[in-house]
Tab-separated table of C-alpha atoms in Angstrom:
chain	number	residue	atom	x	y	z
A	1	UNK	CA	0.150	0.082	-0.060
A	2	UNK	CA	1.330	3.310	-0.757
A	3	UNK	CA	1.039	6.221	1.473
A	4	UNK	CA	1.068	9.673	-0.267
A	5	UNK	CA	1.939	12.815	2.324
A	6	UNK	CA	1.125	16.433	1.393
A	7	UNK	CA	2.277	20.031	2.295
A	8	UNK	CA	3.698	20.703	5.970
A	9	UNK	CA	2.553	16.699	6.771
A	10	UNK	CA	4.913	15.733	4.047
A	11	UNK	CA	7.738	18.226	5.190
A	12	UNK	CA	7.465	17.094	8.687
A	13	UNK	CA	7.876	13.481	7.724
A	14	UNK	CA	10.486	14.330	5.168
A	15	UNK	CA	9.002	12.448	2.590
A	16	UNK	CA	6.299	12.431	-0.108
A	17	UNK	CA	6.059	9.066	-0.259
A	18	UNK	CA	6.173	5.439	1.213
A	19	UNK	CA	5.196	2.219	0.513
A	20	UNK	CA	3.897	0.199	3.850
A	21	UNK	CA	2.689	-3.240	5.205
A	22	UNK	CA	0.837	-2.775	8.586
A	23	UNK	CA	0.029	-5.876	10.781
A	24	UNK	CA	-3.391	-7.181	10.546
A	25	UNK	CA	-4.723	-5.837	13.331
A	26	UNK	CA	-4.392	-2.040	11.994
A	27	UNK	CA	-7.494	-1.445	9.921
A	28	UNK	CA	-8.765	2.065	10.525
A	29	UNK	CA	-7.033	5.345	9.340
A	30	UNK	CA	-6.795	6.037	12.958
A	31	UNK	CA	-4.886	2.983	13.753
A	32	UNK	CA	-3.001	3.329	10.613
A	33	UNK	CA	-1.653	6.998	11.839
A	34	UNK	CA	-0.623	5.405	15.302
A	35	UNK	CA	1.292	2.893	13.502
A	36	UNK	CA	2.589	5.537	11.084
A	37	UNK	CA	3.591	7.788	13.706
A	38	UNK	CA	5.738	5.394	15.834
A	39	UNK	CA	8.129	4.895	12.554
A	40	UNK	CA	10.473	8.138	12.831
A	41	UNK	CA	10.787	11.182	15.195
A	42	UNK	CA	9.529	13.003	11.884
A	43	UNK	CA	6.423	10.717	11.249
A	44	UNK	CA	5.645	11.484	14.855
A	45	UNK	CA	5.910	15.371	14.246
A	46	UNK	CA	3.668	15.141	11.296
A	47	UNK	CA	1.048	13.234	13.404
A	48	UNK	CA	0.950	15.113	16.449
A	49	UNK	CA	-1.781	17.053	16.552
A	50	UNK	CA	-4.560	14.510	15.077
A	51	UNK	CA	-7.120	16.870	14.470
A	52	UNK	CA	-5.484	18.847	11.858
A	53	UNK	CA	-4.902	15.683	9.801
A	54	UNK	CA	-7.241	14.585	7.046
A	55	UNK	CA	-7.120	11.534	5.304
A	56	UNK	CA	-7.890	10.466	1.880
A	57	UNK	CA	-8.370	6.610	0.893
A	58	UNK	CA	-7.782	6.253	-3.022
A	59	UNK	CA	-8.599	9.600	-3.685
A	60	UNK	CA	-11.869	10.155	-1.870
A	61	UNK	CA	-12.032	12.208	1.730
A	62	UNK	CA	-12.352	9.574	4.635
A	63	UNK	CA	-12.939	9.892	8.267
A	64	UNK	CA	-10.326	8.670	11.074
A	65	UNK	CA	-12.986	5.929	12.091
A	66	UNK	CA	-13.173	4.435	8.689
A	67	UNK	CA	-11.414	1.194	7.345
A	68	UNK	CA	-8.913	1.430	4.499
A	69	UNK	CA	-8.345	-2.039	4.394
A	70	UNK	CA	-8.673	-2.618	0.198
A	71	UNK	CA	-6.817	0.698	-0.425
A	72	UNK	CA	-4.083	1.104	-2.487
A	73	UNK	CA	-3.278	4.328	-1.726
A	74	UNK	CA	-3.848	6.510	1.211
A	75	UNK	CA	-2.744	9.912	1.700
A	76	UNK	CA	-2.638	12.446	4.563
A	77	UNK	CA	-2.759	16.002	4.489
A	78	UNK	CA	-3.790	19.263	6.557
A	79	UNK	CA	-7.052	20.739	5.894
A	80	UNK	CA	-7.058	22.128	2.453
A	81	UNK	CA	-6.477	25.577	1.572
A	82	UNK	CA	-6.929	25.944	-2.329
A	83	UNK	CA	-9.069	28.326	-4.108
B	1	UNK	CA	-28.232	17.939	-26.654
B	2	UNK	CA	-28.263	18.292	-23.207
B	3	UNK	CA	-25.938	14.931	-23.053
B	4	UNK	CA	-23.268	16.456	-25.772
B	5	UNK	CA	-23.042	19.721	-23.988
B	6	UNK	CA	-22.284	18.311	-20.531
B	7	UNK	CA	-19.485	16.380	-22.551
B	8	UNK	CA	-17.814	20.028	-22.765
B	9	UNK	CA	-17.686	20.469	-19.087
B	10	UNK	CA	-14.047	21.546	-18.446
B	11	UNK	CA	-12.148	20.866	-15.354
B	12	UNK	CA	-8.041	21.965	-15.951
B	13	UNK	CA	-5.088	21.755	-13.137
B	14	UNK	CA	-2.430	23.312	-14.755
B	15	UNK	CA	1.206	25.345	-13.544
B	16	UNK	CA	0.624	27.900	-16.563
B	17	UNK	CA	-0.487	31.302	-15.966
B	18	UNK	CA	-4.333	31.911	-17.340
B	19	UNK	CA	-6.230	34.663	-18.606
B	20	UNK	CA	-9.519	34.758	-17.052
B	21	UNK	CA	-11.121	37.290	-19.493
B	22	UNK	CA	-10.253	34.763	-22.324
B	23	UNK	CA	-11.442	31.935	-20.404
B	24	UNK	CA	-14.919	33.766	-19.970
B	25	UNK	CA	-14.813	34.813	-23.777
B	26	UNK	CA	-14.515	31.149	-24.489
B	27	UNK	CA	-16.840	29.870	-21.980
B	28	UNK	CA	-19.681	32.261	-23.366
B	29	UNK	CA	-19.073	31.844	-26.870
B	30	UNK	CA	-19.310	27.825	-26.340
B	31	UNK	CA	-22.804	28.752	-24.452
B	32	UNK	CA	-24.950	30.729	-27.189
B	33	UNK	CA	-28.155	29.224	-25.544
B	34	UNK	CA	-27.888	30.127	-22.011
B	35	UNK	CA	-29.432	33.435	-20.906
B	36	UNK	CA	-27.016	33.958	-17.648
B	37	UNK	CA	-23.469	33.303	-17.285
B	38	UNK	CA	-21.895	34.097	-13.709
B	39	UNK	CA	-18.141	33.812	-13.121
B	40	UNK	CA	-15.803	34.054	-10.305
B	41	UNK	CA	-11.680	34.663	-9.995
B	42	UNK	CA	-9.740	34.077	-7.051
B	43	UNK	CA	-6.387	36.247	-7.553
B	44	UNK	CA	-3.369	35.898	-5.025
B	45	UNK	CA	-2.945	38.311	-2.337
B	46	UNK	CA	-0.228	40.527	-2.229
B	47	UNK	CA	0.066	40.390	1.437
B	48	UNK	CA	-0.366	37.674	4.169
B	49	UNK	CA	-2.988	37.045	6.802
B	50	UNK	CA	-1.138	34.010	7.962
B	51	UNK	CA	2.601	35.158	8.390
B	52	UNK	CA	3.811	37.081	11.339
B	53	UNK	CA	3.467	40.068	11.194
B	54	UNK	CA	0.470	39.975	9.706
B	55	UNK	CA	0.120	42.453	6.190
B	56	UNK	CA	3.441	41.190	5.583
B	57	UNK	CA	4.184	41.565	1.802
B	58	UNK	CA	4.197	38.185	-0.489
B	59	UNK	CA	7.073	37.552	-2.531
B	60	UNK	CA	5.578	34.654	-4.007
B	61	UNK	CA	3.018	31.464	-3.300
B	62	UNK	CA	3.568	27.932	-3.859
B	63	UNK	CA	0.401	25.871	-3.994
B	64	UNK	CA	0.965	22.362	-3.777
B	65	UNK	CA	-1.906	19.471	-4.725
B	66	UNK	CA	-2.632	15.908	-4.975
B	67	UNK	CA	-2.616	15.050	-8.567
B	68	UNK	CA	-5.466	12.982	-9.452
B	69	UNK	CA	-7.528	13.502	-6.543
B	70	UNK	CA	-7.616	17.530	-7.438
B	71	UNK	CA	-9.066	16.542	-10.757
B	72	UNK	CA	-11.331	13.845	-9.458
B	73	UNK	CA	-12.713	16.300	-6.632
B	74	UNK	CA	-13.249	19.631	-9.005
B	75	UNK	CA	-15.301	16.812	-11.392
B	76	UNK	CA	-17.263	15.882	-8.612
B	77	UNK	CA	-18.187	19.566	-7.402
B	78	UNK	CA	-19.188	20.498	-10.826
B	79	UNK	CA	-21.435	16.878	-10.851
B	80	UNK	CA	-23.216	17.722	-7.850
B	81	UNK	CA	-23.593	21.469	-9.109
B	82	UNK	CA	-25.329	19.590	-12.144
B	83	UNK	CA	-27.915	17.907	-9.907
B	84	UNK	CA	-28.770	20.744	-7.919
B	85	UNK	CA	-29.449	23.205	-10.520
B	86	UNK	CA	-30.453	23.543	-14.280
B	87	UNK	CA	-26.776	24.505	-15.818
B	88	UNK	CA	-26.119	24.313	-19.024
B	89	UNK	CA	-22.330	24.118	-18.502
B	90	UNK	CA	-19.589	24.431	-15.980
B	91	UNK	CA	-16.367	25.114	-16.239
B	92	UNK	CA	-13.393	25.134	-13.490
B	93	UNK	CA	-9.519	25.980	-13.403
B	94	UNK	CA	-6.955	25.615	-11.078
B	95	UNK	CA	-3.275	26.638	-10.728
B	96	UNK	CA	-0.634	24.914	-9.025
B	97	UNK	CA	2.917	25.584	-8.438
B	98	UNK	CA	4.661	28.881	-7.726
B	99	UNK	CA	2.527	32.346	-8.166
B	100	UNK	CA	3.389	35.762	-7.514
B	101	UNK	CA	0.745	38.682	-6.271
B	102	UNK	CA	-2.293	39.308	-8.756
B	103	UNK	CA	-1.630	36.192	-10.687
B	104	UNK	CA	-5.268	34.262	-11.130
B	105	UNK	CA	-5.451	31.227	-8.739
B	106	UNK	CA	-9.029	29.781	-9.792
B	107	UNK	CA	-11.818	30.321	-12.510
B	108	UNK	CA	-15.268	29.090	-12.130
B	109	UNK	CA	-17.956	30.044	-15.103
B	110	UNK	CA	-21.274	28.546	-14.842
B	111	UNK	CA	-24.249	29.069	-17.910
B	112	UNK	CA	-27.897	28.513	-17.362
B	113	UNK	CA	-30.782	29.760	-18.663
B	114	UNK	CA	-31.859	32.294	-16.167
B	115	UNK	CA	-29.401	33.701	-13.326
B	116	UNK	CA	-30.487	32.275	-10.202
B	117	UNK	CA	-29.254	29.134	-10.913
B	118	UNK	CA	-25.795	30.536	-12.327
B	119	UNK	CA	-25.389	32.484	-9.347
B	120	UNK	CA	-26.142	30.040	-7.060
B	121	UNK	CA	-23.922	27.044	-8.724
B	122	UNK	CA	-20.758	29.565	-9.202
B	123	UNK	CA	-20.812	30.205	-5.224
B	124	UNK	CA	-21.725	26.540	-4.170
B	125	UNK	CA	-18.620	25.794	-6.403
B	126	UNK	CA	-16.311	27.728	-4.976
B	127	UNK	CA	-17.231	27.120	-1.454
B	128	UNK	CA	-16.850	23.549	-1.663
B	129	UNK	CA	-13.852	23.537	-3.636
B	130	UNK	CA	-12.275	25.828	-0.542
B	131	UNK	CA	-13.009	22.848	1.827
B	132	UNK	CA	-12.784	19.807	-0.770
B	133	UNK	CA	-10.304	20.192	-3.467
B	134	UNK	CA	-6.817	18.870	-2.243
B	135	UNK	CA	-4.609	22.086	-2.741
B	136	UNK	CA	-2.383	23.963	0.064
B	137	UNK	CA	-1.082	27.488	-0.307
B	138	UNK	CA	2.405	28.449	0.945
B	139	UNK	CA	3.438	31.997	1.070
B	140	UNK	CA	6.676	33.216	1.140
B	141	UNK	CA	7.538	36.582	2.885
B	142	UNK	CA	10.730	38.393	4.132
B	143	UNK	CA	10.379	36.027	6.984
B	144	UNK	CA	10.335	32.688	5.412
B	145	UNK	CA	7.960	30.191	4.055
B	146	UNK	CA	4.669	29.615	6.099
B	147	UNK	CA	1.598	27.342	5.293
B	148	UNK	CA	-1.647	29.341	4.913
B	149	UNK	CA	-4.051	27.928	7.765
B	150	UNK	CA	-7.625	26.786	6.952
B	151	UNK	CA	-10.291	29.093	7.781
B	152	UNK	CA	-13.387	28.129	10.083
B	153	UNK	CA	-15.404	30.653	7.710
B	154	UNK	CA	-14.678	28.765	4.725
B	155	UNK	CA	-15.954	25.489	6.754
B	156	UNK	CA	-19.070	27.299	7.651
B	157	UNK	CA	-20.239	28.573	4.513
B	158	UNK	CA	-19.396	24.977	2.482
B	159	UNK	CA	-21.507	23.565	5.445
B	160	UNK	CA	-24.257	26.065	4.512
B	161	UNK	CA	-24.806	24.130	1.075
B	162	UNK	CA	-25.330	20.829	2.935
B	163	UNK	CA	-28.805	21.179	3.902
B	164	UNK	CA	-29.784	23.460	0.788
B	165	UNK	CA	-30.932	22.253	-2.182
B	166	UNK	CA	-32.158	24.712	-4.919
C-alpha cells in the first residue's frame, strides 16, 4: 500500500511517499496514523496534532474511524487551502 | 443536446498562468443558448493574513496539490452542481506551482437559462472547492515560508450548502 504525504505533513515526515505493509490488527485510518507515527521522529511530529490531519483513501476524503482495508493508496494532508 | 453539452464541462488543473478574460470569452462563446453566465476569479493577494507579522508583503506563493484527486474532486463538484441546479455548462480552472501577487489562482464559470442557477452554482462550487479540493498554499515573505491555515469561515460557508437544495 502506498502512503502519500502533502504540505507540512510531507515536510515533517521528510518524504512525499512510501510503501508500507501494516500488521493485520491495523485496520482504521486512526490505527494507521498511530502505527505510522511510531516509524520515525518525523512521522511522530507530522501526526502529533490529529485534529489537523485529514485523510483520503484512494483519492476520496475519509474520516479517521473508517477502514482503509483494500486501499491502493492512502494520503495524509492538512485541511485544504486552495481557491 | 444536454448530454452532448455536458461533455464540454471542463476541469483544468495546471501550472501555467491563464487569462480570466479570455477564459470567460471562450466559455460565453461555447454557450450561445444560455441566458445567464456567472463567473468567479480568485487571485493571489499581495499581503499575508497568516505570516507574522500579519499584513507582511508576500513575494510569492506555492500551491501544492494532489494530482489525480484534485481533478477528481473538482469534477465531482461540477457533477453535484449539475444535480442541484439546471445548468447548461460549468468550468473550473485551478493553478498549482509558484505564483506571484495578482496572478489568477482559480476560475469558475457557470451557464444557465436564468441568473439564479448561475449565481448559486458558481458560489456553491467555490465554497465546496475551498474545503474539498486538495490544494495547499504556502506563502513566502521576508520572514520565510508559511503554510496558509484553513479558515473556519470557509468551513461554515461550505456547510450551509449541505442542507440547501435549489
